[in-house]
Short mmCIF file of C-alpha atoms in Angstrom, two decimals:
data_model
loop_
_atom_site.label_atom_id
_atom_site.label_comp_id
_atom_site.label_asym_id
_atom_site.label_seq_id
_atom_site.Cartn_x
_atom_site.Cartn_y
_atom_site.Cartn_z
CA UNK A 15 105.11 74.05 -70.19
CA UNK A 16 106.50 77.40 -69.08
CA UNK A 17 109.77 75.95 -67.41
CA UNK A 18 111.21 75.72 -70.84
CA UNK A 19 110.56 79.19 -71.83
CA UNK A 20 112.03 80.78 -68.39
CA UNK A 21 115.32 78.63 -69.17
CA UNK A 22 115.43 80.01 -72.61
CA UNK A 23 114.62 83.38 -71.23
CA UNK A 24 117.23 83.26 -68.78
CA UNK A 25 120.11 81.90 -71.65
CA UNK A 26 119.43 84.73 -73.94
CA UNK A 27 119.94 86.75 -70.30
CA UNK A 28 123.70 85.25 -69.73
CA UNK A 29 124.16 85.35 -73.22
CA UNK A 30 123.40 88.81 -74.04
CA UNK A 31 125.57 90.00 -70.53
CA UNK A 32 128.14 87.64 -72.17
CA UNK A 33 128.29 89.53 -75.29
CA UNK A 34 128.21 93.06 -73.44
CA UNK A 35 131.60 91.85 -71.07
CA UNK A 36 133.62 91.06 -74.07
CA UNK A 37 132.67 94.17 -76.02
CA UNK A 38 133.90 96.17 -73.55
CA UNK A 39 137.19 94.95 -73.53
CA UNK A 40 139.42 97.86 -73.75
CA UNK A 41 142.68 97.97 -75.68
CA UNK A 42 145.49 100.04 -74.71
CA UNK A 43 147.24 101.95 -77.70
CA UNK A 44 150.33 100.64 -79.41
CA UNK A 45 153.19 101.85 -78.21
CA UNK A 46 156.11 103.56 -80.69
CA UNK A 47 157.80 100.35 -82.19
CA UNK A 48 161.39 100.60 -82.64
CA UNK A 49 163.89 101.16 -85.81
CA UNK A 50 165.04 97.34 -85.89
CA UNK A 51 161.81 95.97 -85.32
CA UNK A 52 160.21 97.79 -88.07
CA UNK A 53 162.98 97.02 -90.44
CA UNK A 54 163.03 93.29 -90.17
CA UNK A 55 159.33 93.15 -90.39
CA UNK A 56 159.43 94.59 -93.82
CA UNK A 57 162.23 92.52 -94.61
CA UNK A 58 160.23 89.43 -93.37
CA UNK A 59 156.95 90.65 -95.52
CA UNK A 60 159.10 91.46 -98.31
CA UNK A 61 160.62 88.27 -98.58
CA UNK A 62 157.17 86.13 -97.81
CA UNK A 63 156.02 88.17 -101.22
CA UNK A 64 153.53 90.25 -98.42
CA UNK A 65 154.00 93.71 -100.54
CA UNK A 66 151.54 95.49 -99.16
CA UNK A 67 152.20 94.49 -95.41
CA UNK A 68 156.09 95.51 -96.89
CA UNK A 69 154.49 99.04 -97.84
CA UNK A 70 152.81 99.28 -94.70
CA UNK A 71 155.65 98.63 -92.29
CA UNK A 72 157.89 101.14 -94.86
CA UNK A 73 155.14 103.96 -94.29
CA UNK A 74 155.50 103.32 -90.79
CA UNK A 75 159.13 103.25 -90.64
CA UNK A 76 159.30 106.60 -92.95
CA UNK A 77 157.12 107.78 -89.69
CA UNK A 78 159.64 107.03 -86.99
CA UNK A 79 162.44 108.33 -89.14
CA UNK A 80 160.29 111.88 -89.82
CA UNK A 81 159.34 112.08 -85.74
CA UNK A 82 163.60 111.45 -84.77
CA UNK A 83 164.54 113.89 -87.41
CA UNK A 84 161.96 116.56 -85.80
CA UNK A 85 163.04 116.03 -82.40
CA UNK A 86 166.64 116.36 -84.09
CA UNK A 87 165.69 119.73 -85.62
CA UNK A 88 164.01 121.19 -82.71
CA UNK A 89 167.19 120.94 -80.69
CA UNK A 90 169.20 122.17 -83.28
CA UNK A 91 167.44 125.61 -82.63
CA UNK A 92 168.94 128.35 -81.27
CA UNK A 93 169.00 128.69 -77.60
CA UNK A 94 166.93 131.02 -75.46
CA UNK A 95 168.25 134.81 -75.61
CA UNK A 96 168.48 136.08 -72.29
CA UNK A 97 165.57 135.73 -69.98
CA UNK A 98 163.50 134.05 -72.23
CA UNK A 99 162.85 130.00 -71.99
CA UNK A 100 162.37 127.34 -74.55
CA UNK A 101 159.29 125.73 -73.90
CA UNK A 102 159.65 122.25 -73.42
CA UNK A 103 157.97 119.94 -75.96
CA UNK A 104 156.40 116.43 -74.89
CA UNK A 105 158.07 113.38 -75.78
CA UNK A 106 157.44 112.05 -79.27
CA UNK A 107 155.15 108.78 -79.21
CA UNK A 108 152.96 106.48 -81.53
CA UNK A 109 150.89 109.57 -82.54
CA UNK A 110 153.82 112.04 -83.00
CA UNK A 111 155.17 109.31 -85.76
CA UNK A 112 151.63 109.08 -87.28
CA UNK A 113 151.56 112.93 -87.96
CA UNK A 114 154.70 112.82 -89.17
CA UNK A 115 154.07 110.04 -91.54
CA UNK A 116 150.76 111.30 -92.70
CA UNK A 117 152.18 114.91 -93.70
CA UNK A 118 155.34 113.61 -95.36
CA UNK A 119 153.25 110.84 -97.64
CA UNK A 120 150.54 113.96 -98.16
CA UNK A 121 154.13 116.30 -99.36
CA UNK A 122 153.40 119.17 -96.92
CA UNK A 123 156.87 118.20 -94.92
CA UNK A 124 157.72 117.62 -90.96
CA UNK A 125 156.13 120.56 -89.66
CA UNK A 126 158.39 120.95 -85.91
CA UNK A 127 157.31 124.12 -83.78
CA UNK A 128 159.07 125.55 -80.88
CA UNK A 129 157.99 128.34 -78.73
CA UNK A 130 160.20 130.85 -76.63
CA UNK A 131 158.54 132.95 -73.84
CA UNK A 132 160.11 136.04 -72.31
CA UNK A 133 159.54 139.21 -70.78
CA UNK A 134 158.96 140.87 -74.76
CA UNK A 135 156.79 138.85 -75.44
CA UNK A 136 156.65 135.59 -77.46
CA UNK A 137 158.71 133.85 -80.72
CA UNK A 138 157.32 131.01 -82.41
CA UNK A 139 158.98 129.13 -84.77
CA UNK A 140 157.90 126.87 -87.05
CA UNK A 141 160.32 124.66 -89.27
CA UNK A 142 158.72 122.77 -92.75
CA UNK A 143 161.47 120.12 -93.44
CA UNK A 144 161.39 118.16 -96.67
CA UNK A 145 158.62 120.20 -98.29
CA UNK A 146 158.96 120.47 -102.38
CA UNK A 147 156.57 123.35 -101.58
CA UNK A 148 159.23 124.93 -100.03
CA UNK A 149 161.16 125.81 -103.01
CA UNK A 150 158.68 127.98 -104.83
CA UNK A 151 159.74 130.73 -101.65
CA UNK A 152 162.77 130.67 -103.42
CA UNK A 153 161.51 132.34 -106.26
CA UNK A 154 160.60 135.81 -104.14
CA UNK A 155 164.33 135.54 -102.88
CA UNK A 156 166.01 134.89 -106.08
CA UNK A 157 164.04 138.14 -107.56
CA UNK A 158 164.12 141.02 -105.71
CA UNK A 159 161.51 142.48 -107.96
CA UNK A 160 158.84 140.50 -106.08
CA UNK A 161 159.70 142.06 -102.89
CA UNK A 162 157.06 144.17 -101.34
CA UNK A 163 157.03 146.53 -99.10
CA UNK A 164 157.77 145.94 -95.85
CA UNK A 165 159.64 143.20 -96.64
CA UNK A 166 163.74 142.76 -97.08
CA UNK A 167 166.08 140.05 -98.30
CA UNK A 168 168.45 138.79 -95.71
CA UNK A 169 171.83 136.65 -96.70
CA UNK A 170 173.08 134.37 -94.53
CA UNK A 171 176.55 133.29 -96.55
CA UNK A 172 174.94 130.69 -99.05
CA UNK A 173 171.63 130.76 -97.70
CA UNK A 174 169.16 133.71 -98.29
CA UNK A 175 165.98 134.61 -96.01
CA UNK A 176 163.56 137.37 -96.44
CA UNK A 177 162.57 139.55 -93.13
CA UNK A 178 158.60 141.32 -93.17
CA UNK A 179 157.86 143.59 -90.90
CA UNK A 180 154.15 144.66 -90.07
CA UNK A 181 153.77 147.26 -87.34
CA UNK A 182 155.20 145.92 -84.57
CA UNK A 183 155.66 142.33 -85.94
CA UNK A 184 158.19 140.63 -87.40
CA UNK A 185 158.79 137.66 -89.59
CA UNK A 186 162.44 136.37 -90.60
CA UNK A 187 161.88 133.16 -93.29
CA UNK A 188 164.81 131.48 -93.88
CA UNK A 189 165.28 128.50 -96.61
CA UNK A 190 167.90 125.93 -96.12
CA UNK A 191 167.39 123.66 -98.85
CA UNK A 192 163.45 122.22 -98.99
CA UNK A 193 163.25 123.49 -95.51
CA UNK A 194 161.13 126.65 -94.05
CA UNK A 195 162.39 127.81 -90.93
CA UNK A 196 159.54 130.76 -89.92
CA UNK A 197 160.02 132.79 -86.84
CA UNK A 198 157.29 135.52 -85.80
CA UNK A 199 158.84 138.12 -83.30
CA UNK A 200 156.32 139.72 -81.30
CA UNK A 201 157.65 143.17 -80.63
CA UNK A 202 161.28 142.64 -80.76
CA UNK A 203 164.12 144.71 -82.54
CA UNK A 204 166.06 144.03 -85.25
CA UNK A 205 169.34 143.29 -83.08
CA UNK A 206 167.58 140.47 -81.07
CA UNK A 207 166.22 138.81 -84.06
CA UNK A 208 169.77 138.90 -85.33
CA UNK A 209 171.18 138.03 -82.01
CA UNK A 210 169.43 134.87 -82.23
CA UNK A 211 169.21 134.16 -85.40
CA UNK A 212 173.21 134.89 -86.64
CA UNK A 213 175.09 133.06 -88.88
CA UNK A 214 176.07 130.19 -86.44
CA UNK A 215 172.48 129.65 -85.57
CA UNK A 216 171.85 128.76 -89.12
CA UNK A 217 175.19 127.00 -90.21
CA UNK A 218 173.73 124.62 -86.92
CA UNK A 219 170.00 124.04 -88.29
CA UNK A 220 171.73 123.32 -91.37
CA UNK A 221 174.38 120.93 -90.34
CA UNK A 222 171.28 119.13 -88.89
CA UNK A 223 168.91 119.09 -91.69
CA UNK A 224 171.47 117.98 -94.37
CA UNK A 225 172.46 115.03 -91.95
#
């Protein structure tokens, strides 16, 4: 009367290794869908009366669009002054279009940084596109009565930007629009942050972000 109970035994055996084989299957993460394939989906959803697989796809779409604008910004950046590099930047993927979809549909903007290394030391600059926060920086420019010390009003034809300087750092803020551009100089004068930052420089940032 035992055989029975070593063949049970022995199923709930296979069928417990069964169980283990397919739950560690391992899925390899989506890849970064293109423009038209996104697009029609939504269309397709849309259509079907699928609203909220519509939404979805549009929230994902608004993420490719934010991640190709950023990579768009970052190489409208001024070049490296003289021996100093622009650090290269990884390729956008799947996960660079998540971020970017997650902080637009939270309204803190496309945050884009871009680092340049040289032999005075470092620059980091950090661009907040499409950020309604943005705009309340305007107020310290449009009032020079909320300027403190250490800190000056730059105009760059149409565009303003305000320059602090703390010891040996320095911080040039320029507003194009609802975008931040922030560059921290670590040690360098006034005539290289100018150098690289001139009026071309920004008439080029802001070709880009009003295209």
């Amino acid at each position: 009367m035992r055989f029975p109970t070593v063949l049970s035994t022995l199923a709930l055996v296979l069928g417990s290794a069964a169980l283990g084989a397919v739950a560690q299957e391992r899925i390899k993460p989506k890849g970064p869908a293109d423009f038209d394939t996104i697009h029609s989906g939504i269309a397709k959803h849309f259509n079907a009366g699928h609203f909220g697989k519509a939404y979805s796809g549009t929230k994902e779409l608004l993420g490719l669009i934010g991640s190709e604008r950023a990579i768009a910004i970052r190489e409208s950046l001024p070049d490296a002054p003289p021996e100093y590099e622009k650090v290269a930047v990884k390729a956008q993927n799947s996960s660079a279009q998540q971020n970017a979809m997650f902080a637009m549909a939270a309204g803190v903007g496309n945050v884009i940084d871009q680092t340049y290394r040289g032999p005075g030391g470092q620059i980091k600059v950090t661009v907040t596109a499409d950020s309604p926060f943005v705009q309340m920086f305007s107020m310290i420019l449009n009032n020079p009565a909320m300027v403190s010390e250490g800190q000056e009003i730059i105009k760059y034809g149409e565009r303003m930007a305000l320059l602090e300087t703390s010891g040996s750092r320095k911080t040039l803020k320029i507003l194009i629009d609802s975008t931040l551009i922030e560059s921290v100089f670590s040690g360098q004068n006034d005539d290289f942050i100018f150098g690289m930052w001139n009026q071309p420089a920004v008439d080029r940032v802001a070709a880009t972000i009003a295209n």
